[in-house]
Tab-separated table of C-alpha atoms in Angstrom:
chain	number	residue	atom	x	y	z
L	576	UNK	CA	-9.926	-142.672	-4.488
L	577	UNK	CA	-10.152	-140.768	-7.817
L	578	UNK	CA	-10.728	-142.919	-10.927
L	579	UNK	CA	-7.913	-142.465	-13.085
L	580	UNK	CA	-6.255	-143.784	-9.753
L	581	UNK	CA	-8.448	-146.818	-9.648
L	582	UNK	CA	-8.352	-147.176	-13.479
L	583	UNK	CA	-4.496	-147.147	-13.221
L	584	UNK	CA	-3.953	-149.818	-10.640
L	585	UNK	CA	-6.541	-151.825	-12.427
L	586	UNK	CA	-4.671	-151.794	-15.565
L	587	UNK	CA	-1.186	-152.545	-13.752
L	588	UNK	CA	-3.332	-155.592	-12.235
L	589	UNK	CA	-4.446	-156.466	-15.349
L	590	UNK	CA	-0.932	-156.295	-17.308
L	591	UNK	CA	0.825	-158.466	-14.466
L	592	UNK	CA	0.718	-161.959	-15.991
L	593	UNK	CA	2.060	-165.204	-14.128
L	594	UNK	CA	4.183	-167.155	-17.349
L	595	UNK	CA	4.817	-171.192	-16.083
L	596	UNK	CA	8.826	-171.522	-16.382
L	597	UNK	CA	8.196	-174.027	-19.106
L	598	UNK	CA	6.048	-172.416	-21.527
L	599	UNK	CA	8.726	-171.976	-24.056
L	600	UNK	CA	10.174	-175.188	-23.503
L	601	UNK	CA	6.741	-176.980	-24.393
L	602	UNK	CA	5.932	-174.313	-27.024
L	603	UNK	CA	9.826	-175.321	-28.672
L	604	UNK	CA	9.100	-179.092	-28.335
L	605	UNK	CA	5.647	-179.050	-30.428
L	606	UNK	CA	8.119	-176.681	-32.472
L	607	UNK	CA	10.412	-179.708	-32.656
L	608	UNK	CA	7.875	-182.547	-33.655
L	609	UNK	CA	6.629	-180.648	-36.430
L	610	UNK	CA	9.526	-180.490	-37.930
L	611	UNK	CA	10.199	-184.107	-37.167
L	612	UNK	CA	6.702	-184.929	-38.691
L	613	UNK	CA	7.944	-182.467	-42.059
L	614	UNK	CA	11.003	-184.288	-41.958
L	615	UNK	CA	9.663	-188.141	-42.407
L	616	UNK	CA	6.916	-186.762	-44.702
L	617	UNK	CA	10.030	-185.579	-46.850
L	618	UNK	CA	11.534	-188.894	-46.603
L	619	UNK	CA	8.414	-190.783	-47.693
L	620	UNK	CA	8.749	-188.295	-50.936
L	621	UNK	CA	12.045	-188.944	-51.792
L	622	UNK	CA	11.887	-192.739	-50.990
L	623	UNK	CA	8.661	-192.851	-53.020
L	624	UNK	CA	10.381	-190.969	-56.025
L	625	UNK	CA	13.531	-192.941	-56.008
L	626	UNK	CA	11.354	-196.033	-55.829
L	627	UNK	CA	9.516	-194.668	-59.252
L	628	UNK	CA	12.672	-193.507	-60.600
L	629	UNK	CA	14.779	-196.583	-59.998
L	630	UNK	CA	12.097	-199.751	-59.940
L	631	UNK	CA	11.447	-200.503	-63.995
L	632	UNK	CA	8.231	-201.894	-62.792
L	633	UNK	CA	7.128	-198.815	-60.522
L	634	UNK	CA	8.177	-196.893	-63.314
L	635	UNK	CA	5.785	-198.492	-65.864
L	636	UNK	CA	2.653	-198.606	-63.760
L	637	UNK	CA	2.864	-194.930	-63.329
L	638	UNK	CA	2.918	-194.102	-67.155
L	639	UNK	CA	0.424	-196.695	-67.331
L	640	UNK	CA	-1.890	-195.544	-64.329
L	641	UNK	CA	-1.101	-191.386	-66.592
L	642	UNK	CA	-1.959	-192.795	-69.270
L	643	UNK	CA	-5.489	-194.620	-68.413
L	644	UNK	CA	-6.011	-191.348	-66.701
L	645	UNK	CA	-5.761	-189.659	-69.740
L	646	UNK	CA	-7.996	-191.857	-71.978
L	647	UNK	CA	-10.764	-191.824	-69.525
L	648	UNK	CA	-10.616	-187.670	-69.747
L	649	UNK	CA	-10.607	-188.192	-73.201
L	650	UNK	CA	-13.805	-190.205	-73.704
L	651	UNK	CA	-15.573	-188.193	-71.019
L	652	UNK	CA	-14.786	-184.769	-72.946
L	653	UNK	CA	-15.909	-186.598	-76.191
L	654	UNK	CA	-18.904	-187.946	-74.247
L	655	UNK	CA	-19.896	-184.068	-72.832
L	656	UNK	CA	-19.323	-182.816	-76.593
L	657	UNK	CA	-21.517	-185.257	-77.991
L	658	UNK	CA	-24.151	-185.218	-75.478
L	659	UNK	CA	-24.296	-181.715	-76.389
L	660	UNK	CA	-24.370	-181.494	-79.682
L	661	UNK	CA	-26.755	-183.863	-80.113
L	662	UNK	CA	-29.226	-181.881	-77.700
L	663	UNK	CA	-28.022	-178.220	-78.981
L	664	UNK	CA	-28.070	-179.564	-83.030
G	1261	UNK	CA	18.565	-155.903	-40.790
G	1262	UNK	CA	17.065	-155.328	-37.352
G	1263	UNK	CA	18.433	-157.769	-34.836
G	1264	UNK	CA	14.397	-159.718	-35.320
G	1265	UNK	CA	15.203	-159.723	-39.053
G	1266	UNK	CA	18.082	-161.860	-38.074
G	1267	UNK	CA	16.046	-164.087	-36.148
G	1268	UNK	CA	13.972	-164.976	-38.154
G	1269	UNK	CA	16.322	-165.105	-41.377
G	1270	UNK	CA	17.814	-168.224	-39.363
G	1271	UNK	CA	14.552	-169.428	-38.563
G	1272	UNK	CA	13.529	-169.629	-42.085
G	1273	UNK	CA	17.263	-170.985	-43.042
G	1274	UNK	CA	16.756	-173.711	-40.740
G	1275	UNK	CA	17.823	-172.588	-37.510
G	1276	UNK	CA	14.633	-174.143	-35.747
G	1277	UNK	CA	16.421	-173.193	-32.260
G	1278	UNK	CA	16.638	-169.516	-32.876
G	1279	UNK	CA	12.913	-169.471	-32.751
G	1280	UNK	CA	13.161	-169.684	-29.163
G	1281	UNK	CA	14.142	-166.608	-28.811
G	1282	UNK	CA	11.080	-164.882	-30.138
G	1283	UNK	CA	9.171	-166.945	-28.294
G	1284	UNK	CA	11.022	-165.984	-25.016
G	1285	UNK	CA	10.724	-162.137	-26.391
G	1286	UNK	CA	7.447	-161.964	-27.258
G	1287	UNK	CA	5.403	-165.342	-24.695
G	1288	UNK	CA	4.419	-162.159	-22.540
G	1289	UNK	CA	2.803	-159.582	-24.292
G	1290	UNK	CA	0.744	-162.493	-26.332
G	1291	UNK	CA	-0.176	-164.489	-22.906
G	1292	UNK	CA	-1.394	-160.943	-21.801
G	1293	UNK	CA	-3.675	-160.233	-25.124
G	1294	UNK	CA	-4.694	-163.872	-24.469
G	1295	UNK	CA	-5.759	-163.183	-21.294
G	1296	UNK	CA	-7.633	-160.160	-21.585
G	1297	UNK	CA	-9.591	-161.334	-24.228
G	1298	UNK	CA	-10.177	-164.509	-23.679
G	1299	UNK	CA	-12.486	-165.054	-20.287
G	1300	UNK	CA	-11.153	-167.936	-19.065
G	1301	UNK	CA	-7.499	-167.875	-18.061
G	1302	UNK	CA	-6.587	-171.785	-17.920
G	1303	UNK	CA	-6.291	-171.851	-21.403
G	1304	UNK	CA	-4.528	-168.839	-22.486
G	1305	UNK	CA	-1.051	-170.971	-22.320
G	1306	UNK	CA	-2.678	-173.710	-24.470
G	1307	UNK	CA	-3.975	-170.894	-27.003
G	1308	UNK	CA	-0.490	-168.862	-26.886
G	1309	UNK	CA	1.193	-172.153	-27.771
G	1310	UNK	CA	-1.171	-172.946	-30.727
G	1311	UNK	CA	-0.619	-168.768	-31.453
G	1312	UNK	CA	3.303	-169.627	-31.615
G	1313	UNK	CA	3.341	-173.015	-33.279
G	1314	UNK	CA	1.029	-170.961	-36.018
G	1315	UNK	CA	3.715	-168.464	-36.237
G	1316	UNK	CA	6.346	-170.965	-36.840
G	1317	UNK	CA	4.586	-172.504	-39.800
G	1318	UNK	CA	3.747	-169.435	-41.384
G	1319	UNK	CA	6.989	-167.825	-40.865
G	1320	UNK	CA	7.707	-167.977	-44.914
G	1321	UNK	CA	4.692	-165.991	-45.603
G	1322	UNK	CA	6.025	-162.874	-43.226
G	1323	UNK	CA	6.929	-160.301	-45.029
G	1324	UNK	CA	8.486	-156.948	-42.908
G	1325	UNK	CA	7.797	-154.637	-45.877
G	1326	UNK	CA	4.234	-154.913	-44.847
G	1327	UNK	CA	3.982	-155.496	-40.761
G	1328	UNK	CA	6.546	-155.610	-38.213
G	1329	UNK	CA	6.984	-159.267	-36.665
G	1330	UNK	CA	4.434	-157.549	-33.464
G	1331	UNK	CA	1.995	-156.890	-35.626
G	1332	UNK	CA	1.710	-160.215	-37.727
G	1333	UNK	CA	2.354	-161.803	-34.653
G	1334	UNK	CA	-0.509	-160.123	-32.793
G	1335	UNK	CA	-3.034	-161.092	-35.964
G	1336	UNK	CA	-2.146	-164.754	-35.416
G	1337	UNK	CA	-2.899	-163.985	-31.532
G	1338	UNK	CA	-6.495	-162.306	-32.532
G	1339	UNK	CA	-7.505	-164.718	-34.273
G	1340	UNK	CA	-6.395	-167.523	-32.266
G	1341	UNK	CA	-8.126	-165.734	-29.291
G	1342	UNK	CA	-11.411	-165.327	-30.894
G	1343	UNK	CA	-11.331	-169.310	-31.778
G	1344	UNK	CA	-10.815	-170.022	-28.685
G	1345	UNK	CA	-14.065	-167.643	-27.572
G	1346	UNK	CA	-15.892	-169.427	-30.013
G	1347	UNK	CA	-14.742	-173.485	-28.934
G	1348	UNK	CA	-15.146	-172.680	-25.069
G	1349	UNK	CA	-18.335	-170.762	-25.731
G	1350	UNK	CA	-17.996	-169.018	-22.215
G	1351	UNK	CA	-20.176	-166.285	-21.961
G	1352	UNK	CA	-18.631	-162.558	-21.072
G	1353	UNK	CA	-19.159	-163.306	-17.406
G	1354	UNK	CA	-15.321	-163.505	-16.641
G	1355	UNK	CA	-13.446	-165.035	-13.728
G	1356	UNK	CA	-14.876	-165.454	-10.564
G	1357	UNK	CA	-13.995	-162.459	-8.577
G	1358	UNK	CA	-11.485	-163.254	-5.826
G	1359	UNK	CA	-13.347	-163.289	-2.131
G	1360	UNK	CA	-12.881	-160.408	-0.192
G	1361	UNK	CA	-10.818	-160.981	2.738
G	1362	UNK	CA	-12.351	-158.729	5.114
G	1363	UNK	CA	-8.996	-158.370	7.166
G	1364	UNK	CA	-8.166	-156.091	4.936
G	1365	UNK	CA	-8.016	-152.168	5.235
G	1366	UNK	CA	-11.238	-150.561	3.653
G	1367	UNK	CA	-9.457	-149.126	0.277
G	1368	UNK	CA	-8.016	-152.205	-0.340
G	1369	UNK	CA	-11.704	-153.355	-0.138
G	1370	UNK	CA	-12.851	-150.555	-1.846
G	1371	UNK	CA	-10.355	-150.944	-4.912
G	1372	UNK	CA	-11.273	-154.604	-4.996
G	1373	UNK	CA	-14.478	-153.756	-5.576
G	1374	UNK	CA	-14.287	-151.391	-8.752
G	1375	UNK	CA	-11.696	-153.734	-9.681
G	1376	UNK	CA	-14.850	-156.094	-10.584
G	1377	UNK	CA	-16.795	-153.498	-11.561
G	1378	UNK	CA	-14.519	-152.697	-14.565
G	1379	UNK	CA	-13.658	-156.210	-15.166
G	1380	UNK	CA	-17.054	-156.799	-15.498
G	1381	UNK	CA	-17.154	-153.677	-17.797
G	1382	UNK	CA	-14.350	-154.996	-20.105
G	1383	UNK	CA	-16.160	-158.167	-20.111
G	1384	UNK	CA	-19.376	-156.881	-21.164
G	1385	UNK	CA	-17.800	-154.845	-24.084
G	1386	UNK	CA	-18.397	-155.806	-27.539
G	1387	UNK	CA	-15.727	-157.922	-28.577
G	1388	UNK	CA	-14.565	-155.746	-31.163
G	1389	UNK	CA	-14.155	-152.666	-28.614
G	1390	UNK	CA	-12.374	-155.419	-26.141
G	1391	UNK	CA	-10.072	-155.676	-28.181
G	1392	UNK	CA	-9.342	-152.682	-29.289
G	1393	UNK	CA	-8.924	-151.174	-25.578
G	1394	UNK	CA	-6.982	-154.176	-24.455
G	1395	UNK	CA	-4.689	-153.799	-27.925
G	1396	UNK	CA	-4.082	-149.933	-26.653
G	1397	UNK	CA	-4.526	-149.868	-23.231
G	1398	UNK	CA	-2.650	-153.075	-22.007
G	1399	UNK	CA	-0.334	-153.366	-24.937
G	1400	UNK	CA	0.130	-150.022	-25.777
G	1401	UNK	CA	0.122	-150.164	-29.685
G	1402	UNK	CA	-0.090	-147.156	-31.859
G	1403	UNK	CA	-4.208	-146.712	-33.445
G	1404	UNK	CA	-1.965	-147.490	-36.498
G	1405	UNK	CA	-1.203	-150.742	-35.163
G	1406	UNK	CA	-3.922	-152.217	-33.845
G	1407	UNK	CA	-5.666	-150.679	-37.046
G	1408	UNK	CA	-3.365	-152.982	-38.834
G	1409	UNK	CA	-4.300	-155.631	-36.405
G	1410	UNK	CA	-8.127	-155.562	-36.989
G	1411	UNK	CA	-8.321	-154.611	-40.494
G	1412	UNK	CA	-10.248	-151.686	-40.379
G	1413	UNK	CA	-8.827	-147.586	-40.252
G	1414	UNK	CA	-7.506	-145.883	-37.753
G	1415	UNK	CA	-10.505	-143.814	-37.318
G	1416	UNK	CA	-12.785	-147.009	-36.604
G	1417	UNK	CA	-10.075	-147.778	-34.010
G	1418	UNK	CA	-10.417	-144.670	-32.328
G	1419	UNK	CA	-14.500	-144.353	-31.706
G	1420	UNK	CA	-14.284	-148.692	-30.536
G	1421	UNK	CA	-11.197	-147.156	-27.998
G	1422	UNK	CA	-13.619	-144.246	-27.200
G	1423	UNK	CA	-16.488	-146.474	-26.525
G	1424	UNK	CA	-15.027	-148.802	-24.784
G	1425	UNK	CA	-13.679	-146.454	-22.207
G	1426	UNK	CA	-17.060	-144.799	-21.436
G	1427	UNK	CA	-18.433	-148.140	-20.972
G	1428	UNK	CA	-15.494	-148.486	-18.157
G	1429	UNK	CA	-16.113	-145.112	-17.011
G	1430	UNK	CA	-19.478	-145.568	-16.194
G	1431	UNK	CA	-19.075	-148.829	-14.217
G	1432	UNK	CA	-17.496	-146.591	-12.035
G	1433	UNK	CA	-19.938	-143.776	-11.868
G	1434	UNK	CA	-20.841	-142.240	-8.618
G	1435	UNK	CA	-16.994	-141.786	-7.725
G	1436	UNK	CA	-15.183	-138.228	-8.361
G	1437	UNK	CA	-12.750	-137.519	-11.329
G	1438	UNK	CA	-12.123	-139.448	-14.718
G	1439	UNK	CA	-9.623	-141.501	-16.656
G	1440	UNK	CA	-8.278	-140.364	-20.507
């Protein structure tokens, strides 16, 4: 038995792969609940923006929760600049 | 536009279904990377799937100017497969070689034999050279290709293909003639 021979059949062996009949139908169905999964995500969104949008109340505590936000970035950049100026000056 | 291009254009457009047809087009060639690189074979369907349910999500970011669909579909499958070397942590030892039934003519016996002597070979390659002959050998890509594949130029390809196959060859020393 010459080895290119042996090398041959070995690779034919190797290449010959059993598939179970429903691997694509279990590959498609993960397919399927992700997009399922994207799809409610989506909906939480837009039912979370329409809430903002259309609730005055909603509406206020998110300007309110930017704008407390804001002031604490404020004092902690005035904080950082004073801090060190006072240990630069 | 390629009849893939297609594909996946509808994919991307919302056509989830149309995806099944790569899958059904390309499940065999990535089980059979799967397999050879990865030692043990009950989880090569689990890993395919996770390699296909990658490709799915990433589908936006494919982009044919620079890989066919093969090739970015065979990076997902590399890299997949070497996660999957690195959670099972099973050593290069392989599969259990089937037993010898000794009711069998003596070349079948014979062939059995070197048949575990180069799977033990392939497993005891580096990985990077595993891959490399399994990529040309058992998938028949272009160097080009599997350079693609691994990152790294053609010529790097070439010396892991070359190595690889004298490891093989010499597991099956001490019998006449050779393999290119």
């Amino acid at each position: 038995m010459k080895d290119h021979k042996v090398y041959e059949s070995w690779k034919q062996a190797k290449s010959q792969i059993d598939i179970s009949q429903n691997f694509t139908g279990r590959v498609m169905n993960q397919v399927y609940q992700l997009e399922q999964s994207r799809k409610s995500r989506r909906l939480k969104m837009e039912r979370l923006i329409e809430l903002i949008s259309f609730h005055p109340l909603a509406k206020t505590g998110l300007v309110m929760a930017g704008a407390v936000t804001g002031i604490v970035r404020l004092i902690i950049m005035i904080h950082t600049i004073l801090s060190n100026g006072v240990i630069n000056g | 536009m390629t009849e893939e291009t297609g594909i996946i254009k509808a994919v991307l457009e919302g056509d989830t279904e149309s995806f099944r047809l790569l899958v059904q087009r390309y499940q065999k060639p990535v089980i059979r990377m799967i397999a050879n690189l990865v030692n043990d074979r009950h989880i090569c369907e689990d890993v395919a799937q996770d390699v296909f349910l990658a490709a799915y999500k990433k589908l936006p970011s494919f982009d044919p100017a620079r890989s066919s669909f093969s090739t970015w579909l065979f990076v997902i499958t590399r890299n997949k497969s070497i996660n999957a070397i690195k959670k099972s942590r099973i050593p290069s030892t392989g599969n259990p070689p089937e037993n010898p039934d000794f009711s069998e003519p003596v070349d079948t016996l014979i062939r059995n034999e070197l048949f575990v002597k180069l799977d033990q070979a392939l497993n005891s390659l580096n990985p990077e050279h595993r891959r490399a002959l399994v990529l040309a050998e058992f998938e028949n890509l272009s160097y080009e290709q599997i350079a693609q594949i691994e990152g790294v130029r053609i010529g790097t390809i070439k010396s892991r293909i070359n190595r690889a196959k004298h490891r093989l060859r010499s597991a099956l020393d001490g019998i006449n003639g050779d393999f290119q």
